[in-house]
Amino acid sequence: MLYLFVVIFIFIAIFISFSHVFSSESRSIPYVSKETLLLLLLIYSTLLLSFGLLYTVLHLEGHPVLLERGEIISGSYFSIFFRSVYFSAITILTVGYGDITPIGIGRAIAMTEALIGFVMPAAFVVRVVLHMDGRER
């Protein structure tokens, strides 16, 4: 039951982080600034850790979602968590080394994470361009 609350919290964190990219509220700071880049870094970090925790929770609930060198990942909680966060990082940043691979529902989660990782920079660029276009008028 506790894991269900953790998974719900993870989805809320992902939604809130992703919604900041598309928020249309006007700010006094320029869109290309240290603050904006820090916000983007924090959003990526939140997504990366959230997906890593999601993989870990699913694994601990008896639904293995990751294979390392053809075997289901095992070890202590922290070992599983760090491998999950590592996989999450290489997935969201679209690096994909192939040393850890998703299985089962993990494939759908990894595809969603990769799509978010692919869309985030484009959304950031569109946001900057729209802000610059609005300033010229």
JSON list of C-alpha atoms in Angstrom, two decimals:
[
{"chain": "A", "resi": 1, "resn": "MET", "atom": "CA", "xyz": [0.00, 0.00, 0.00]},
{"chain": "A", "resi": 2, "resn": "LEU", "atom": "CA", "xyz": [2.86, 2.36, 0.79]},
{"chain": "A", "resi": 3, "resn": "TYR", "atom": "CA", "xyz": [4.30, 1.74, -2.67]},
{"chain": "A", "resi": 4, "resn": "LEU", "atom": "CA", "xyz": [1.03, 2.86, -4.24]},
{"chain": "A", "resi": 5, "resn": "PHE", "atom": "CA", "xyz": [1.34, 6.23, -2.50]},
{"chain": "A", "resi": 6, "resn": "VAL", "atom": "CA", "xyz": [4.95, 6.49, -3.66]},
{"chain": "A", "resi": 7, "resn": "VAL", "atom": "CA", "xyz": [3.95, 5.79, -7.26]},
{"chain": "A", "resi": 8, "resn": "ILE", "atom": "CA", "xyz": [1.15, 8.39, -7.07]},
{"chain": "A", "resi": 9, "resn": "PHE", "atom": "CA", "xyz": [3.61, 10.91, -5.63]},
{"chain": "A", "resi": 10, "resn": "ILE", "atom": "CA", "xyz": [6.04, 10.14, -8.46]},
{"chain": "A", "resi": 11, "resn": "PHE", "atom": "CA", "xyz": [3.39, 10.80, -11.11]},
{"chain": "A", "resi": 12, "resn": "ILE", "atom": "CA", "xyz": [2.42, 14.07, -9.42]},
{"chain": "A", "resi": 13, "resn": "ALA", "atom": "CA", "xyz": [6.09, 15.17, -9.33]},
{"chain": "A", "resi": 14, "resn": "ILE", "atom": "CA", "xyz": [6.52, 14.29, -13.01]},
{"chain": "A", "resi": 15, "resn": "PHE", "atom": "CA", "xyz": [3.35, 16.19, -13.96]},
{"chain": "A", "resi": 16, "resn": "ILE", "atom": "CA", "xyz": [4.30, 19.30, -11.98]},
{"chain": "A", "resi": 17, "resn": "SER", "atom": "CA", "xyz": [7.85, 19.31, -13.36]},
{"chain": "A", "resi": 18, "resn": "PHE", "atom": "CA", "xyz": [6.71, 18.86, -16.93]},
{"chain": "A", "resi": 19, "resn": "SER", "atom": "CA", "xyz": [3.96, 21.47, -16.60]},
{"chain": "A", "resi": 20, "resn": "HIS", "atom": "CA", "xyz": [6.52, 24.18, -15.74]},
{"chain": "A", "resi": 21, "resn": "VAL", "atom": "CA", "xyz": [7.94, 23.97, -19.23]},
{"chain": "A", "resi": 22, "resn": "PHE", "atom": "CA", "xyz": [4.57, 24.70, -20.82]},
{"chain": "A", "resi": 23, "resn": "SER", "atom": "CA", "xyz": [3.31, 27.26, -18.32]},
{"chain": "A", "resi": 24, "resn": "SER", "atom": "CA", "xyz": [2.46, 30.53, -20.02]},
{"chain": "A", "resi": 25, "resn": "GLU", "atom": "CA", "xyz": [2.79, 32.83, -17.05]},
{"chain": "A", "resi": 26, "resn": "SER", "atom": "CA", "xyz": [4.85, 35.87, -17.82]},
{"chain": "A", "resi": 27, "resn": "ARG", "atom": "CA", "xyz": [7.91, 36.54, -15.73]},
{"chain": "A", "resi": 28, "resn": "SER", "atom": "CA", "xyz": [10.13, 39.55, -15.46]},
{"chain": "A", "resi": 29, "resn": "ILE", "atom": "CA", "xyz": [13.30, 37.50, -15.97]},
{"chain": "A", "resi": 30, "resn": "PRO", "atom": "CA", "xyz": [14.41, 36.73, -19.52]},
{"chain": "A", "resi": 31, "resn": "TYR", "atom": "CA", "xyz": [13.81, 33.19, -20.71]},
{"chain": "A", "resi": 32, "resn": "VAL", "atom": "CA", "xyz": [17.46, 32.64, -21.57]},
{"chain": "A", "resi": 33, "resn": "SER", "atom": "CA", "xyz": [19.05, 33.19, -18.19]},
{"chain": "A", "resi": 34, "resn": "LYS", "atom": "CA", "xyz": [20.83, 31.35, -15.43]},
{"chain": "A", "resi": 35, "resn": "GLU", "atom": "CA", "xyz": [17.51, 30.99, -13.63]},
{"chain": "A", "resi": 36, "resn": "THR", "atom": "CA", "xyz": [15.85, 29.39, -16.64]},
{"chain": "A", "resi": 37, "resn": "LEU", "atom": "CA", "xyz": [18.71, 26.99, -17.19]},
{"chain": "A", "resi": 38, "resn": "LEU", "atom": "CA", "xyz": [18.68, 26.11, -13.50]},
{"chain": "A", "resi": 39, "resn": "LEU", "atom": "CA", "xyz": [14.93, 25.48, -13.72]},
{"chain": "A", "resi": 40, "resn": "LEU", "atom": "CA", "xyz": [15.48, 23.20, -16.72]},
{"chain": "A", "resi": 41, "resn": "LEU", "atom": "CA", "xyz": [18.22, 21.35, -14.83]},
{"chain": "A", "resi": 42, "resn": "LEU", "atom": "CA", "xyz": [15.93, 20.93, -11.81]},
{"chain": "A", "resi": 43, "resn": "ILE", "atom": "CA", "xyz": [13.10, 19.67, -14.03]},
{"chain": "A", "resi": 44, "resn": "TYR", "atom": "CA", "xyz": [15.41, 17.11, -15.64]},
{"chain": "A", "resi": 45, "resn": "SER", "atom": "CA", "xyz": [16.72, 16.06, -12.22]},
{"chain": "A", "resi": 46, "resn": "THR", "atom": "CA", "xyz": [13.21, 15.66, -10.85]},
{"chain": "A", "resi": 47, "resn": "LEU", "atom": "CA", "xyz": [12.12, 13.61, -13.85]},
{"chain": "A", "resi": 48, "resn": "LEU", "atom": "CA", "xyz": [15.27, 11.51, -13.74]},
{"chain": "A", "resi": 49, "resn": "LEU", "atom": "CA", "xyz": [14.93, 10.72, -10.03]},
{"chain": "A", "resi": 50, "resn": "SER", "atom": "CA", "xyz": [11.17, 10.18, -10.31]},
{"chain": "A", "resi": 51, "resn": "PHE", "atom": "CA", "xyz": [11.49, 7.63, -13.10]},
{"chain": "A", "resi": 52, "resn": "GLY", "atom": "CA", "xyz": [14.41, 5.97, -11.29]},
{"chain": "A", "resi": 53, "resn": "LEU", "atom": "CA", "xyz": [12.28, 5.67, -8.17]},
{"chain": "A", "resi": 54, "resn": "LEU", "atom": "CA", "xyz": [9.40, 4.31, -10.24]},
{"chain": "A", "resi": 55, "resn": "TYR", "atom": "CA", "xyz": [11.63, 1.56, -11.67]},
{"chain": "A", "resi": 56, "resn": "THR", "atom": "CA", "xyz": [12.86, 0.79, -8.13]},
{"chain": "A", "resi": 57, "resn": "VAL", "atom": "CA", "xyz": [9.36, 0.62, -6.64]},
{"chain": "A", "resi": 58, "resn": "LEU", "atom": "CA", "xyz": [8.13, -1.66, -9.40]},
{"chain": "A", "resi": 59, "resn": "HIS", "atom": "CA", "xyz": [11.13, -3.93, -8.90]},
{"chain": "A", "resi": 60, "resn": "LEU", "atom": "CA", "xyz": [10.63, -4.09, -5.13]},
{"chain": "A", "resi": 61, "resn": "GLU", "atom": "CA", "xyz": [6.94, -4.88, -5.65]},
{"chain": "A", "resi": 62, "resn": "GLY", "atom": "CA", "xyz": [7.90, -7.99, -7.58]},
{"chain": "A", "resi": 63, "resn": "HIS", "atom": "CA", "xyz": [7.59, -6.60, -11.09]},
{"chain": "A", "resi": 64, "resn": "PRO", "atom": "CA", "xyz": [11.16, -6.59, -12.41]},
{"chain": "A", "resi": 65, "resn": "VAL", "atom": "CA", "xyz": [11.52, -4.05, -15.17]},
{"chain": "A", "resi": 66, "resn": "LEU", "atom": "CA", "xyz": [15.28, -3.92, -15.79]},
{"chain": "A", "resi": 67, "resn": "LEU", "atom": "CA", "xyz": [17.86, -6.45, -16.95]},
{"chain": "A", "resi": 68, "resn": "GLU", "atom": "CA", "xyz": [21.60, -5.96, -16.59]},
{"chain": "A", "resi": 69, "resn": "ARG", "atom": "CA", "xyz": [23.68, -8.18, -18.85]},
{"chain": "A", "resi": 70, "resn": "GLY", "atom": "CA", "xyz": [20.66, -10.42, -19.40]},
{"chain": "A", "resi": 71, "resn": "GLU", "atom": "CA", "xyz": [19.85, -10.94, -15.70]},
{"chain": "A", "resi": 72, "resn": "ILE", "atom": "CA", "xyz": [17.30, -9.23, -13.50]},
{"chain": "A", "resi": 73, "resn": "ILE", "atom": "CA", "xyz": [19.00, -6.59, -11.39]},
{"chain": "A", "resi": 74, "resn": "SER", "atom": "CA", "xyz": [19.45, -7.61, -7.78]},
{"chain": "A", "resi": 75, "resn": "GLY", "atom": "CA", "xyz": [21.13, -6.46, -4.62]},
{"chain": "A", "resi": 76, "resn": "SER", "atom": "CA", "xyz": [20.30, -4.08, -1.83]},
{"chain": "A", "resi": 77, "resn": "TYR", "atom": "CA", "xyz": [17.70, -1.33, -2.11]},
{"chain": "A", "resi": 78, "resn": "PHE", "atom": "CA", "xyz": [20.39, 1.28, -2.78]},
{"chain": "A", "resi": 79, "resn": "SER", "atom": "CA", "xyz": [22.05, -0.88, -5.44]},
{"chain": "A", "resi": 80, "resn": "ILE", "atom": "CA", "xyz": [18.74, -1.30, -7.25]},
{"chain": "A", "resi": 81, "resn": "PHE", "atom": "CA", "xyz": [17.92, 2.40, -6.81]},
{"chain": "A", "resi": 82, "resn": "PHE", "atom": "CA", "xyz": [21.28, 3.58, -8.21]},
{"chain": "A", "resi": 83, "resn": "ARG", "atom": "CA", "xyz": [21.04, 1.24, -11.20]},
{"chain": "A", "resi": 84, "resn": "SER", "atom": "CA", "xyz": [17.49, 2.45, -11.81]},
{"chain": "A", "resi": 85, "resn": "VAL", "atom": "CA", "xyz": [18.55, 6.10, -11.63]},
{"chain": "A", "resi": 86, "resn": "TYR", "atom": "CA", "xyz": [21.48, 5.34, -13.96]},
{"chain": "A", "resi": 87, "resn": "PHE", "atom": "CA", "xyz": [19.11, 3.70, -16.45]},
{"chain": "A", "resi": 88, "resn": "SER", "atom": "CA", "xyz": [16.72, 6.63, -16.08]},
{"chain": "A", "resi": 89, "resn": "ALA", "atom": "CA", "xyz": [19.55, 9.08, -16.83]},
{"chain": "A", "resi": 90, "resn": "ILE", "atom": "CA", "xyz": [20.73, 7.31, -19.96]},
{"chain": "A", "resi": 91, "resn": "THR", "atom": "CA", "xyz": [17.12, 6.98, -21.11]},
{"chain": "A", "resi": 92, "resn": "ILE", "atom": "CA", "xyz": [15.93, 10.55, -20.53]},
{"chain": "A", "resi": 93, "resn": "LEU", "atom": "CA", "xyz": [19.12, 11.95, -22.03]},
{"chain": "A", "resi": 94, "resn": "THR", "atom": "CA", "xyz": [18.67, 9.57, -25.01]},
{"chain": "A", "resi": 95, "resn": "VAL", "atom": "CA", "xyz": [22.16, 8.11, -24.65]},
{"chain": "A", "resi": 96, "resn": "GLY", "atom": "CA", "xyz": [21.11, 4.46, -24.39]},
{"chain": "A", "resi": 97, "resn": "TYR", "atom": "CA", "xyz": [24.29, 2.48, -23.74]},
{"chain": "A", "resi": 98, "resn": "GLY", "atom": "CA", "xyz": [22.48, -0.86, -23.75]},
{"chain": "A", "resi": 99, "resn": "ASP", "atom": "CA", "xyz": [24.09, -2.28, -20.62]},
{"chain": "A", "resi": 100, "resn": "ILE", "atom": "CA", "xyz": [20.73, -2.17, -18.81]},
{"chain": "A", "resi": 101, "resn": "THR", "atom": "CA", "xyz": [17.58, -2.96, -20.78]},
{"chain": "A", "resi": 102, "resn": "PRO", "atom": "CA", "xyz": [13.90, -2.66, -19.85]},
{"chain": "A", "resi": 103, "resn": "ILE", "atom": "CA", "xyz": [11.50, -5.59, -19.86]},
{"chain": "A", "resi": 104, "resn": "GLY", "atom": "CA", "xyz": [7.74, -5.87, -19.52]},
{"chain": "A", "resi": 105, "resn": "ILE", "atom": "CA", "xyz": [6.01, -2.68, -18.41]},
{"chain": "A", "resi": 106, "resn": "GLY", "atom": "CA", "xyz": [9.48, -1.14, -18.10]},
{"chain": "A", "resi": 107, "resn": "ARG", "atom": "CA", "xyz": [9.58, -0.84, -21.87]},
{"chain": "A", "resi": 108, "resn": "ALA", "atom": "CA", "xyz": [6.49, 1.38, -21.96]},
{"chain": "A", "resi": 109, "resn": "ILE", "atom": "CA", "xyz": [7.83, 3.45, -19.07]},
{"chain": "A", "resi": 110, "resn": "ALA", "atom": "CA", "xyz": [11.22, 3.82, -20.79]},
{"chain": "A", "resi": 111, "resn": "MET", "atom": "CA", "xyz": [9.55, 4.86, -24.06]},
{"chain": "A", "resi": 112, "resn": "THR", "atom": "CA", "xyz": [7.54, 7.49, -22.21]},
{"chain": "A", "resi": 113, "resn": "GLU", "atom": "CA", "xyz": [10.66, 8.73, -20.43]},
{"chain": "A", "resi": 114, "resn": "ALA", "atom": "CA", "xyz": [12.65, 8.87, -23.68]},
{"chain": "A", "resi": 115, "resn": "LEU", "atom": "CA", "xyz": [9.84, 10.80, -25.35]},
{"chain": "A", "resi": 116, "resn": "ILE", "atom": "CA", "xyz": [9.79, 13.31, -22.50]},
{"chain": "A", "resi": 117, "resn": "GLY", "atom": "CA", "xyz": [13.58, 13.61, -22.72]},
{"chain": "A", "resi": 118, "resn": "PHE", "atom": "CA", "xyz": [13.30, 14.24, -26.44]},
{"chain": "A", "resi": 119, "resn": "VAL", "atom": "CA", "xyz": [10.48, 16.79, -26.15]},
{"chain": "A", "resi": 120, "resn": "MET", "atom": "CA", "xyz": [11.91, 18.82, -23.25]},
{"chain": "A", "resi": 121, "resn": "PRO", "atom": "CA", "xyz": [14.65, 20.64, -25.21]},
{"chain": "A", "resi": 122, "resn": "ALA", "atom": "CA", "xyz": [12.23, 21.35, -28.06]},
{"chain": "A", "resi": 123, "resn": "ALA", "atom": "CA", "xyz": [9.68, 22.75, -25.62]},
{"chain": "A", "resi": 124, "resn": "PHE", "atom": "CA", "xyz": [12.36, 24.91, -24.05]},
{"chain": "A", "resi": 125, "resn": "VAL", "atom": "CA", "xyz": [13.44, 26.28, -27.44]},
{"chain": "A", "resi": 126, "resn": "VAL", "atom": "CA", "xyz": [9.84, 26.96, -28.48]},
{"chain": "A", "resi": 127, "resn": "ARG", "atom": "CA", "xyz": [9.24, 28.75, -25.20]},
{"chain": "A", "resi": 128, "resn": "VAL", "atom": "CA", "xyz": [12.31, 30.96, -25.70]},
{"chain": "A", "resi": 129, "resn": "VAL", "atom": "CA", "xyz": [11.39, 31.73, -29.33]},
{"chain": "A", "resi": 130, "resn": "LEU", "atom": "CA", "xyz": [7.81, 32.63, -28.42]},
{"chain": "A", "resi": 131, "resn": "HIS", "atom": "CA", "xyz": [9.05, 34.86, -25.61]},
{"chain": "A", "resi": 132, "resn": "MET", "atom": "CA", "xyz": [11.51, 36.60, -27.94]},
{"chain": "A", "resi": 133, "resn": "ASP", "atom": "CA", "xyz": [8.80, 36.99, -30.60]},
{"chain": "A", "resi": 134, "resn": "GLY", "atom": "CA", "xyz": [6.48, 38.56, -28.04]},
{"chain": "A", "resi": 135, "resn": "ARG", "atom": "CA", "xyz": [9.13, 41.07, -26.99]},
{"chain": "A", "resi": 136, "resn": "GLU", "atom": "CA", "xyz": [9.62, 42.30, -30.56]},
{"chain": "A", "resi": 137, "resn": "ARG", "atom": "CA", "xyz": [5.99, 43.39, -30.93]}
]
